[in-house]
Amino acid sequence: MATAAASKKNGSHKSTLVATPSVKQARLLIDGKWVAAKSGKTFATFNPATEQKIADVAEADAADVDLAVKAARKSLESGPWATMDARDRGRLINKLADLVEANLDELAALETLDNGKPIRDSKAADLPLVVDCLRYYAGWADKIKGDTVPVRGNFFCYTRREPVGVVGQIIPWNFPLLMVAWKWGPALATGCTIVLKPAEQTPLSALRLGELALEAGIPKGVINLVPGYGPTAGAALVKHPGVDKIAFTGSTETGQLIMRDAAATLKRTTFELGGKSPNIVFADANLDAAIAGAEFGLFFNQGQCCCAGSRLFVEQKIHDEFVEKLVKRAKTRKLGNPFDPNTTQGPQVDQAQFDKILGYIDAGHKAGAKCLTGGKRFGKTGFYIEPTVFTEVTDDMPIAVDEIFGPVLSVLPFKSTDEVIRRANATNFGLAAAVWTRDIGKAHQIAHSVRAGTVWVNCYDVFDAAAPFGGFKQSGIGRELGEAALSNYTELKTVTVSLG
Ligand code: NAI
Ligand code: MG
């Protein structure tokens, strides 16, 4: 995910390595205190570029989650947060954004260390988007309001938007800190309290942000952090009767599991899940821009984007020329040490993702697709995979159907607008799509016909804190970002007063 500006920043960096940061925090945050897990257990987090352990992190399970939920409940119902003026909540969120800005280099380096993403992306995309998201929701804090309702009879009726309560937030590893910001921004603005479980692959930046939240003056117990594994810490959060709402970002399979687990306590749930997004290029497009967009839309963040443009539909008459230029461009991607500011592609996050992606590359070969570039591991250490482009792909091949979550692009030729709309929609996913054309009518026809939560026209991965994001179909339920996210974190209350 990136701003358009970030995507244009290329090649002007000096090749000095950015220093790796020290890990300042590796414990649980419960009721304003940094503590070990009750069990005493820890788990290791690794640097995916070196495969070396970075740190042992306290491993929360059900007992710790219970304490965290109780702390969040207490601070929801009593203490400074419960009675704080909305504008002062906004001020605290802005203070947190100030501290993120003041510590931007350190946080960006921590993100690169734990996740493997190139430092140029951490600095130019992840961190600025975190700051922007927090500031956007800081501005909302004192603007969340109800209505007066013209009911029959001698009554005064009005609505209030009240915090949904204690929210459990479970996030993935692909944009560790940005996913925290997407979750905390609207939760804090609406006055909720939080128990967040970062992904087991990338807990470090969320823990550091927890320290900054305390430094900003966000009262104890408002934000609690329970790093650990999904089936233990994550599932305990989903099942806990003291949690009012679960916000989840991750795989569709885990989303289904969480939906089932949340049913017993009828929790409010929002989901941001997987995708297999169509990126559609018509022959009349600005081809250089479309090629750059096809590369960026798939390879950015090592292909580990829920909205990755992994099905590239190219109009038949420009197919060969387009593919030739795209392959040339894919070959210029610079793989290597993510702390080198010239690196544009880092390692995949872990062995499991690395194995899954190589499995799909293998499946592509077996199904008869043609691999024009890449297809192998890069180097001997670290979970690097070469930028890979397949042609002669058919819609039913696994590489065209499943979310691969890696640097593997499937190119699919098409002949007509109706055909490409039908094929773009022939998927269980519906997160994002893009269309490249100079024909404004065709652009809007595609934008209205493709069943996806976001459609980009002549651009890709342009994100903004104000613009809602989320999925149709099995890509999710609900929207994050923008005003839309506020309704995920509020209950609507109707008050009727007799005037008789
Ligand atoms: P995952 O969905 O299992 O993990 C995401 C988060 O859910 C993590 O914090 C994990 O600990 C937690 N979790 C796992 N099982 C849970 C459970 N039973 N109850 C509560 N929480 C649970 O995804 P994973 O295994 O890391 O990646 C597998 C695939 O998922 C990827 O290859 C990719 O296709 C997709 N994915 C999609 C993401 C997106 O942004 N839409 C992000 C990450 C992965
Ligand atoms: Mg790691």
Coordinates of C-alpha atoms and ligand atoms in Angstrom, one line a residue:
M1 CA 0.0 0.0 0.0
A2 CA 1.4 3.3 -0.9
T3 CA 0.7 6.8 -1.9
A4 CA 1.1 7.7 -5.5
A5 CA 4.1 9.9 -4.5
A6 CA 5.8 7.0 -2.8
S7 CA 5.4 4.8 -5.9
K8 CA 7.2 7.4 -8.0
K9 CA 10.2 7.7 -5.7
N10 CA 12.9 5.7 -7.5
G11 CA 16.6 5.4 -7.6
S12 CA 17.8 8.6 -6.0
H13 CA 19.1 7.0 -2.8
K14 CA 22.7 6.6 -1.7
S15 CA 23.6 3.0 -1.1
T16 CA 24.5 3.3 2.6
L17 CA 22.9 0.7 4.9
V18 CA 20.4 2.0 7.5
A19 CA 21.4 0.9 11.0
T20 CA 19.3 -1.9 12.5
P21 CA 17.4 -0.8 15.5
S22 CA 17.5 -2.2 19.0
V23 CA 14.4 -3.9 20.4
K24 CA 13.1 -1.8 23.3
Q25 CA 10.0 -3.8 24.1
A26 CA 9.1 -7.5 23.9
R27 CA 6.6 -8.0 26.7
L28 CA 2.8 -7.8 27.0
L29 CA 1.1 -4.5 27.7
I30 CA -1.7 -5.0 30.3
D31 CA -3.3 -2.1 32.2
G32 CA -0.4 0.2 31.4
K33 CA 2.3 -2.2 32.6
W34 CA 4.8 -4.2 30.6
V35 CA 4.6 -7.8 31.9
A36 CA 5.7 -11.3 31.2
A37 CA 3.1 -13.9 30.2
K38 CA 1.5 -15.7 33.1
S39 CA 2.9 -19.0 31.7
G40 CA 6.4 -17.5 31.5
K41 CA 6.4 -18.6 27.8
T42 CA 8.0 -16.6 25.0
F43 CA 8.2 -17.1 21.2
A44 CA 10.9 -16.0 18.8
T45 CA 10.5 -13.5 16.1
F46 CA 12.9 -13.7 13.1
N47 CA 14.5 -11.4 10.6
P48 CA 13.3 -12.9 7.3
A49 CA 16.4 -11.5 5.4
T50 CA 18.9 -13.4 7.5
E51 CA 16.6 -16.1 9.1
Q52 CA 18.2 -15.2 12.4
K53 CA 16.3 -14.7 15.6
I54 CA 15.7 -11.0 16.6
A55 CA 14.2 -11.4 20.0
D56 CA 12.1 -13.6 22.3
V57 CA 8.7 -12.0 22.9
A58 CA 6.3 -12.8 25.8
E59 CA 3.7 -15.2 24.5
A60 CA 0.2 -14.4 25.6
D61 CA -2.5 -17.1 26.0
A62 CA -6.0 -17.2 27.4
A63 CA -4.9 -16.2 31.0
D64 CA -3.2 -13.0 29.8
V65 CA -6.0 -12.2 27.3
D66 CA -8.4 -12.4 30.3
L67 CA -6.4 -9.9 32.3
A68 CA -6.1 -7.6 29.2
V69 CA -9.8 -7.7 28.6
K70 CA -10.6 -6.9 32.3
A71 CA -8.2 -3.9 32.1
A72 CA -9.9 -2.7 28.9
R73 CA -13.3 -3.1 30.5
K74 CA -12.3 -1.2 33.6
S75 CA -10.9 1.7 31.6
L76 CA -14.0 1.7 29.4
E77 CA -16.3 2.0 32.4
S78 CA -14.3 4.1 34.9
G79 CA -11.2 6.2 35.0
P80 CA -10.1 9.2 32.9
W81 CA -11.0 7.6 29.5
A82 CA -14.6 7.0 30.4
T83 CA -15.3 10.7 31.1
M84 CA -12.8 12.4 28.9
D85 CA -14.1 15.0 26.5
A86 CA -14.0 13.9 22.9
R87 CA -11.8 16.7 21.9
D88 CA -9.2 15.7 24.4
R89 CA -9.3 12.1 23.1
G90 CA -8.5 13.7 19.7
R91 CA -5.6 15.6 21.2
L92 CA -4.1 12.4 22.6
I93 CA -4.4 10.6 19.2
N94 CA -2.6 13.6 17.6
K95 CA 0.1 13.4 20.3
L96 CA 0.6 9.7 19.4
A97 CA 1.0 10.8 15.7
D98 CA 3.5 13.4 16.8
L99 CA 5.5 10.7 18.6
V100 CA 5.4 8.4 15.6
E101 CA 6.8 11.2 13.5
A102 CA 9.5 12.0 16.0
N103 CA 10.5 8.3 16.0
L104 CA 9.8 7.6 12.4
D105 CA 13.3 6.4 11.4
E106 CA 13.4 4.0 14.4
L107 CA 9.9 2.6 13.7
A108 CA 10.6 2.2 10.0
A109 CA 13.8 0.3 10.8
L110 CA 12.0 -1.9 13.3
E111 CA 9.4 -2.7 10.7
T112 CA 12.0 -3.6 8.1
L113 CA 13.9 -5.8 10.6
D114 CA 10.9 -7.8 11.6
N115 CA 9.0 -8.0 8.3
G116 CA 11.8 -7.8 5.7
K117 CA 10.2 -5.0 3.7
P118 CA 12.6 -2.6 2.0
I119 CA 13.5 0.4 4.3
R120 CA 12.6 2.8 1.4
D121 CA 9.0 1.5 1.6
S122 CA 8.8 1.5 5.4
K123 CA 9.9 5.1 5.3
A124 CA 8.0 6.4 2.3
A125 CA 4.8 4.4 2.5
D126 CA 4.1 2.5 5.8
L127 CA 5.1 5.2 8.3
P128 CA 3.7 8.3 6.6
L129 CA 0.4 6.4 6.2
V130 CA 0.4 5.5 9.9
V131 CA 0.8 9.2 10.8
D132 CA -1.8 10.3 8.4
C133 CA -4.3 7.7 9.6
L134 CA -3.9 8.6 13.2
R135 CA -4.3 12.4 12.4
Y136 CA -7.3 11.7 10.3
Y137 CA -9.1 9.9 13.1
A138 CA -7.9 12.4 15.7
G139 CA -9.9 14.9 13.8
W140 CA -13.1 12.8 14.0
A141 CA -13.1 12.3 17.8
D142 CA -15.3 15.4 18.5
K143 CA -17.4 15.1 15.3
I144 CA -19.2 11.9 16.0
K145 CA -22.8 12.8 16.7
G146 CA -26.4 11.5 16.6
D147 CA -29.6 13.0 15.1
T148 CA -32.8 14.4 16.4
V149 CA -35.7 12.3 15.1
P150 CA -39.2 13.6 14.2
V151 CA -41.3 10.8 15.8
R152 CA -45.1 10.9 16.2
G153 CA -46.6 12.3 19.4
N154 CA -45.4 14.6 22.1
F155 CA -41.9 13.1 22.4
F156 CA -38.4 14.3 21.9
C157 CA -36.4 11.6 20.2
Y158 CA -32.6 11.7 19.6
T159 CA -29.8 9.3 18.8
R160 CA -26.4 9.0 20.3
R161 CA -23.4 7.2 18.9
E162 CA -21.7 5.4 21.9
P163 CA -18.5 3.4 21.8
V164 CA -19.2 -0.3 21.0
G165 CA -17.1 -1.1 24.1
V166 CA -14.0 -3.4 24.4
V167 CA -12.7 -4.2 21.0
G168 CA -10.4 -7.2 20.2
Q169 CA -8.2 -6.5 17.2
I170 CA -6.3 -9.2 15.4
I171 CA -3.9 -8.2 12.6
P172 CA -1.5 -9.7 10.1
W173 CA 2.1 -9.3 9.4
N174 CA 2.2 -7.7 5.9
F175 CA 1.8 -4.0 7.1
P176 CA 2.3 -4.6 10.8
L177 CA 2.2 -1.0 12.0
L178 CA -0.2 0.4 9.4
M179 CA -2.7 -2.3 10.4
V180 CA -2.4 -1.1 14.0
A181 CA -3.1 2.5 12.9
W182 CA -6.2 1.4 10.9
K183 CA -7.5 -0.4 14.0
W184 CA -6.5 2.1 16.7
G185 CA -7.5 5.3 14.9
P186 CA -11.3 4.7 14.7
A187 CA -11.4 2.8 18.0
L188 CA -9.7 5.6 20.0
A189 CA -11.7 8.3 18.2
T190 CA -15.0 6.7 19.2
G191 CA -13.9 6.1 22.8
C192 CA -13.5 2.3 22.8
T193 CA -10.8 0.4 24.6
I194 CA -8.6 -2.0 22.9
V195 CA -6.9 -5.5 23.2
L196 CA -4.8 -6.0 20.1
K197 CA -3.0 -9.1 19.1
P198 CA -0.2 -8.5 16.5
A199 CA 0.8 -11.2 14.2
E200 CA 3.3 -13.7 15.6
Q201 CA 5.7 -13.0 12.7
T202 CA 5.9 -9.3 13.4
P203 CA 5.1 -8.2 16.9
L204 CA 7.8 -5.7 17.5
S205 CA 6.5 -2.4 15.9
A206 CA 3.1 -2.7 17.6
L207 CA 4.9 -3.1 21.0
R208 CA 7.0 0.0 20.4
L209 CA 3.8 1.9 19.4
G210 CA 2.3 0.8 22.7
E211 CA 5.2 2.5 24.5
L212 CA 4.6 5.6 22.5
A213 CA 0.9 5.5 23.3
L214 CA 1.7 5.5 27.0
E215 CA 4.2 8.3 26.5
A216 CA 1.5 10.3 24.6
G217 CA -0.7 10.1 27.8
I218 CA -3.3 7.6 26.6
P219 CA -4.6 6.3 29.9
K220 CA -3.6 2.9 31.2
G221 CA -5.8 0.1 30.2
V222 CA -7.1 1.9 27.0
I223 CA -4.7 0.0 24.9
N224 CA -3.6 -3.5 25.8
L225 CA -1.2 -5.7 23.7
V226 CA -1.2 -9.5 23.7
P227 CA 1.4 -10.8 21.2
G228 CA 1.0 -14.6 20.6
Y229 CA -0.4 -17.2 18.3
G230 CA -3.8 -17.3 16.6
P231 CA -5.3 -20.5 17.9
T232 CA -4.3 -19.5 21.6
A233 CA -4.2 -15.8 22.2
G234 CA -6.3 -14.9 19.1
A235 CA -9.0 -17.5 19.7
A236 CA -9.2 -16.5 23.4
L237 CA -9.9 -12.9 22.4
V238 CA -12.6 -13.9 20.0
K239 CA -14.3 -16.2 22.5
H240 CA -14.0 -13.9 25.6
P241 CA -17.4 -12.7 26.8
G242 CA -15.9 -9.4 27.9
V243 CA -15.1 -8.4 24.3
D244 CA -17.8 -6.6 22.4
K245 CA -16.4 -6.5 18.9
I246 CA -13.7 -8.2 16.9
A247 CA -11.9 -6.5 14.0
F248 CA -9.8 -8.9 12.0
T249 CA -7.5 -8.6 9.0
G250 CA -5.9 -11.8 7.6
S251 CA -6.8 -14.9 5.6
T252 CA -10.3 -15.8 4.5
E253 CA -10.0 -19.2 6.2
T254 CA -9.1 -17.7 9.6
G255 CA -11.9 -15.1 9.0
Q256 CA -14.4 -18.0 8.7
L257 CA -13.1 -19.6 11.9
I258 CA -13.4 -16.3 13.8
M259 CA -16.9 -15.8 12.5
R260 CA -17.9 -19.2 13.9
D261 CA -16.1 -18.6 17.2
A262 CA -17.7 -15.1 17.6
A263 CA -21.2 -16.5 17.1
A264 CA -21.4 -17.9 20.7
T265 CA -21.3 -14.4 22.2
L266 CA -22.8 -12.7 19.2
K267 CA -19.9 -10.3 18.8
R268 CA -19.9 -7.5 16.3
T269 CA -17.3 -8.5 13.7
T270 CA -15.6 -6.8 10.8
F271 CA -13.3 -8.6 8.4
E272 CA -10.7 -7.6 5.9
L273 CA -9.6 -10.7 4.1
G274 CA -7.9 -12.0 1.0
G275 CA -8.2 -11.1 -2.6
K276 CA -7.3 -12.0 -6.2
S277 CA -7.7 -8.6 -7.7
P278 CA -8.1 -8.0 -11.5
N279 CA -5.9 -5.4 -13.0
I280 CA -7.4 -4.6 -16.5
V281 CA -5.4 -3.0 -19.2
F282 CA -7.1 -1.8 -22.4
A283 CA -5.1 -1.2 -25.6
D284 CA -5.9 2.5 -25.5
A285 CA -4.3 3.0 -22.1
N286 CA -1.1 5.0 -21.5
L287 CA 1.0 1.8 -21.7
D288 CA 4.0 3.1 -19.8
A289 CA 1.8 4.0 -16.9
A290 CA -0.1 0.7 -17.1
I291 CA 3.2 -1.3 -17.1
A292 CA 4.5 0.6 -14.1
G293 CA 1.1 0.1 -12.4
A294 CA 1.1 -3.6 -13.2
E295 CA 4.5 -4.0 -11.7
F296 CA 3.8 -1.9 -8.6
G297 CA 0.3 -3.3 -8.2
L298 CA 1.6 -6.9 -7.8
F299 CA 5.3 -6.7 -6.7
F300 CA 5.0 -4.0 -4.1
N301 CA 5.6 -5.3 -0.6
Q302 CA 6.9 -8.6 -2.1
G303 CA 3.4 -9.3 -3.4
Q304 CA 2.1 -9.6 0.2
C305 CA -0.8 -7.2 -0.3
C306 CA -4.5 -8.3 0.2
C307 CA -5.3 -6.0 -2.8
A308 CA -2.4 -7.2 -5.0
G309 CA -3.3 -7.0 -8.7
S310 CA -2.5 -10.7 -9.2
R311 CA -4.8 -11.3 -12.2
L312 CA -3.4 -9.0 -15.0
F313 CA -6.0 -8.9 -17.8
V314 CA -4.3 -7.5 -21.0
E315 CA -6.3 -6.7 -24.2
Q316 CA -5.2 -9.2 -26.8
K317 CA -3.9 -6.8 -29.4
I318 CA -1.3 -5.3 -27.1
H319 CA -0.6 -8.5 -25.1
D320 CA 2.8 -9.5 -26.5
E321 CA 4.3 -6.0 -26.5
F322 CA 2.9 -5.3 -23.0
V323 CA 4.3 -8.6 -21.6
E324 CA 7.7 -8.1 -23.1
K325 CA 8.0 -4.6 -21.5
L326 CA 6.6 -5.8 -18.2
V327 CA 9.1 -8.7 -18.0
K328 CA 11.9 -6.3 -18.8
R329 CA 10.7 -4.1 -15.9
A330 CA 10.3 -7.0 -13.5
K331 CA 13.9 -8.0 -14.1
T332 CA 15.1 -4.5 -13.0
R333 CA 13.7 -5.1 -9.5
K334 CA 16.5 -5.0 -7.0
L335 CA 16.4 -7.8 -4.5
G336 CA 18.7 -7.8 -1.5
N337 CA 19.3 -6.5 2.0
P338 CA 16.2 -4.6 2.9
F339 CA 18.3 -2.1 4.9
D340 CA 20.0 -1.0 1.7
P341 CA 18.0 2.1 0.5
N342 CA 18.4 0.9 -3.1
T343 CA 16.6 -2.4 -2.5
T344 CA 13.1 -2.6 -4.0
Q345 CA 12.2 -6.1 -3.0
G346 CA 12.9 -7.9 0.3
P347 CA 12.3 -11.4 1.5
Q348 CA 8.9 -13.0 2.1
V349 CA 7.9 -12.8 5.7
D350 CA 8.7 -16.4 6.7
Q351 CA 9.3 -20.0 5.7
A352 CA 5.6 -20.9 5.5
Q353 CA 4.9 -18.1 3.1
F354 CA 8.0 -18.8 1.1
D355 CA 7.0 -22.5 0.8
K356 CA 3.5 -21.7 -0.2
I357 CA 4.6 -19.3 -3.0
L358 CA 7.1 -21.8 -4.4
G359 CA 4.3 -24.4 -4.3
Y360 CA 2.1 -22.2 -6.4
I361 CA 5.0 -21.5 -8.9
D362 CA 5.3 -25.3 -9.2
A363 CA 1.5 -25.6 -9.7
G364 CA 1.8 -23.0 -12.5
H365 CA 4.4 -25.0 -14.3
K366 CA 2.4 -28.2 -13.9
A367 CA -0.8 -26.6 -15.2
G368 CA 1.0 -25.6 -18.4
A369 CA 1.5 -21.9 -17.8
K370 CA 4.7 -20.3 -19.2
C371 CA 7.1 -18.7 -16.8
L372 CA 8.8 -15.8 -18.6
T373 CA 10.9 -14.6 -15.7
G374 CA 11.7 -15.6 -12.2
G375 CA 10.2 -18.8 -10.7
K376 CA 13.0 -19.5 -8.2
R377 CA 14.5 -18.7 -4.9
F378 CA 16.9 -15.7 -4.9
G379 CA 20.2 -16.2 -3.0
K380 CA 20.9 -18.8 -0.4
T381 CA 19.8 -17.0 2.8
G382 CA 16.6 -15.3 3.5
F383 CA 13.1 -16.0 2.1
Y384 CA 13.7 -14.3 -1.2
I385 CA 11.7 -15.2 -4.3
E386 CA 12.4 -13.8 -7.8
P387 CA 9.8 -11.6 -9.4
T388 CA 7.8 -14.1 -11.4
V389 CA 5.6 -13.6 -14.4
F390 CA 3.4 -16.3 -16.0
T391 CA 1.7 -16.1 -19.4
E392 CA -0.5 -18.6 -21.1
V393 CA -2.5 -18.8 -17.9
T394 CA -6.1 -19.9 -18.0
D395 CA -8.8 -18.7 -15.5
D396 CA -9.1 -22.1 -13.8
M397 CA -5.4 -22.6 -13.0
P398 CA -4.6 -22.5 -9.2
I399 CA -2.3 -19.5 -9.9
A400 CA -5.2 -17.6 -11.4
V401 CA -7.8 -18.6 -8.7
D402 CA -6.0 -18.6 -5.3
E403 CA -4.4 -15.8 -3.3
I404 CA -0.7 -16.5 -3.6
F405 CA 0.5 -13.5 -1.5
G406 CA 3.9 -13.4 -3.2
P407 CA 5.7 -12.0 -6.2
V408 CA 3.9 -14.1 -8.8
L409 CA 1.9 -12.5 -11.6
S410 CA -0.6 -14.2 -13.9
V411 CA -1.2 -12.5 -17.3
L412 CA -4.5 -13.3 -18.9
P413 CA -5.4 -12.0 -22.4
F414 CA -8.9 -10.7 -23.2
K415 CA -10.8 -9.5 -26.3
S416 CA -13.9 -7.5 -25.2
T417 CA -15.2 -5.4 -22.4
D418 CA -18.1 -7.7 -21.6
E419 CA -15.8 -10.7 -21.6
V420 CA -13.3 -9.1 -19.2
I421 CA -16.0 -7.9 -16.8
R422 CA -17.4 -11.5 -16.6
R423 CA -14.0 -13.0 -16.1
A424 CA -12.9 -10.4 -13.5
N425 CA -16.0 -11.2 -11.5
A426 CA -15.6 -15.0 -11.7
T427 CA -14.0 -15.2 -8.3
N428 CA -15.0 -15.6 -4.7
F429 CA -13.0 -12.5 -3.8
G430 CA -14.0 -8.8 -4.3
L431 CA -11.4 -6.6 -2.6
A432 CA -10.0 -4.4 -5.3
A433 CA -9.7 -3.9 -9.1
A434 CA -8.0 -1.5 -11.5
V435 CA -8.6 -0.4 -15.0
W436 CA -6.3 1.3 -17.4
T437 CA -7.8 3.2 -20.4
R438 CA -8.1 6.6 -21.9
D439 CA -11.8 6.1 -22.6
I440 CA -13.7 7.7 -19.7
G441 CA -16.9 5.8 -20.4
K442 CA -15.2 2.4 -20.4
A443 CA -13.4 3.3 -17.2
H444 CA -16.6 4.0 -15.4
Q445 CA -18.3 1.0 -16.9
I446 CA -15.6 -1.2 -15.5
A447 CA -15.7 0.7 -12.2
H448 CA -19.4 0.1 -11.8
S449 CA -19.5 -3.5 -13.1
V450 CA -16.6 -5.1 -11.1
R451 CA -17.8 -6.4 -7.8
A452 CA -15.0 -5.1 -5.6
G453 CA -14.7 -2.7 -2.7
T454 CA -12.1 -0.4 -4.3
V455 CA -11.6 0.3 -8.0
W456 CA -8.6 2.3 -9.2
V457 CA -8.7 4.0 -12.6
N458 CA -5.3 4.6 -14.2
C459 CA -3.5 4.0 -10.9
Y460 CA -3.0 1.3 -8.3
D461 CA -2.7 1.0 -4.6
V462 CA -3.6 4.6 -4.0
F463 CA -4.6 4.7 -0.3
D464 CA -5.9 7.5 1.8
A465 CA -7.1 7.5 5.4
A466 CA -10.3 9.3 4.2
A467 CA -11.2 6.7 1.5
P468 CA -13.1 3.6 2.7
F469 CA -11.4 0.2 2.1
G470 CA -12.8 -3.3 2.3
G471 CA -14.2 -6.3 0.5
F472 CA -17.2 -7.5 -1.4
K473 CA -18.0 -11.2 -1.3
Q474 CA -15.4 -13.4 0.6
S475 CA -12.9 -10.5 0.8
G476 CA -14.6 -9.2 3.9
I477 CA -17.4 -7.6 5.8
G478 CA -17.4 -3.9 6.6
R479 CA -15.1 -1.0 5.6
E480 CA -12.0 0.4 7.2
L481 CA -10.8 3.9 6.9
G482 CA -12.8 7.0 6.2
E483 CA -16.0 7.9 8.0
A484 CA -17.3 4.4 7.3
A485 CA -15.0 2.8 9.8
L486 CA -16.6 4.8 12.7
S487 CA -19.8 2.8 12.5
N488 CA -17.8 -0.4 13.2
Y489 CA -16.9 1.1 16.6
T490 CA -20.1 2.7 17.7
E491 CA -23.5 1.5 18.8
L492 CA -26.5 3.6 17.9
K493 CA -28.7 4.4 20.9
T494 CA -32.2 5.9 20.6
V495 CA -33.4 8.1 23.5
T496 CA -37.1 9.0 23.6
V497 CA -38.3 11.7 26.1
S498 CA -41.9 12.3 27.0
L499 CA -42.7 16.0 26.7
G500 CA -46.2 15.5 28.2
Ligands
NAI1 P1 -3.9 -15.7 9.3 O1 -5.2 -15.2 8.8 O2 -3.9 -17.1 9.9 O3 -3.2 -14.7 10.4 C1 -3.6 -13.4 10.6 C2 -3.8 -13.1 12.1 O4 -4.8 -14.0 12.6 C3 -2.6 -13.4 12.9 O5 -2.5 -12.4 13.9 C4 -2.8 -14.8 13.5 O6 -2.2 -15.0 14.7 C5 -4.3 -14.7 13.7 N1 -5.0 -16.0 13.8 C6 -4.7 -17.1 13.2 N2 -5.6 -18.1 13.6 C7 -6.5 -17.6 14.4 C8 -7.6 -18.1 15.2 N3 -7.9 -19.3 15.1 N4 -8.3 -17.2 15.9 C9 -7.9 -15.9 16.1 N5 -6.8 -15.4 15.4 C10 -6.1 -16.2 14.6 O7 -2.9 -15.7 8.1 P2 -1.4 -16.3 7.9 O8 -1.4 -17.8 8.3 O9 -0.4 -15.5 8.5 O10 -1.2 -16.2 6.3 C11 -1.9 -17.2 5.5 C12 -2.4 -16.5 4.2 O11 -3.4 -15.6 4.6 C13 -1.4 -15.7 3.4 O12 -0.6 -16.5 2.6 C14 -2.3 -14.8 2.6 O13 -2.8 -15.5 1.5 C15 -3.4 -14.5 3.6 N6 -3.2 -13.3 4.3 C16 -4.0 -12.2 4.0 C17 -3.8 -11.0 4.6 C18 -4.6 -9.8 4.2 O14 -4.1 -8.7 4.4 N7 -5.8 -9.9 3.7 C19 -2.8 -10.8 5.6 C20 -2.1 -12.0 5.9 C21 -2.3 -13.1 5.3
MG2 MG 9.9 -11.4 12.2

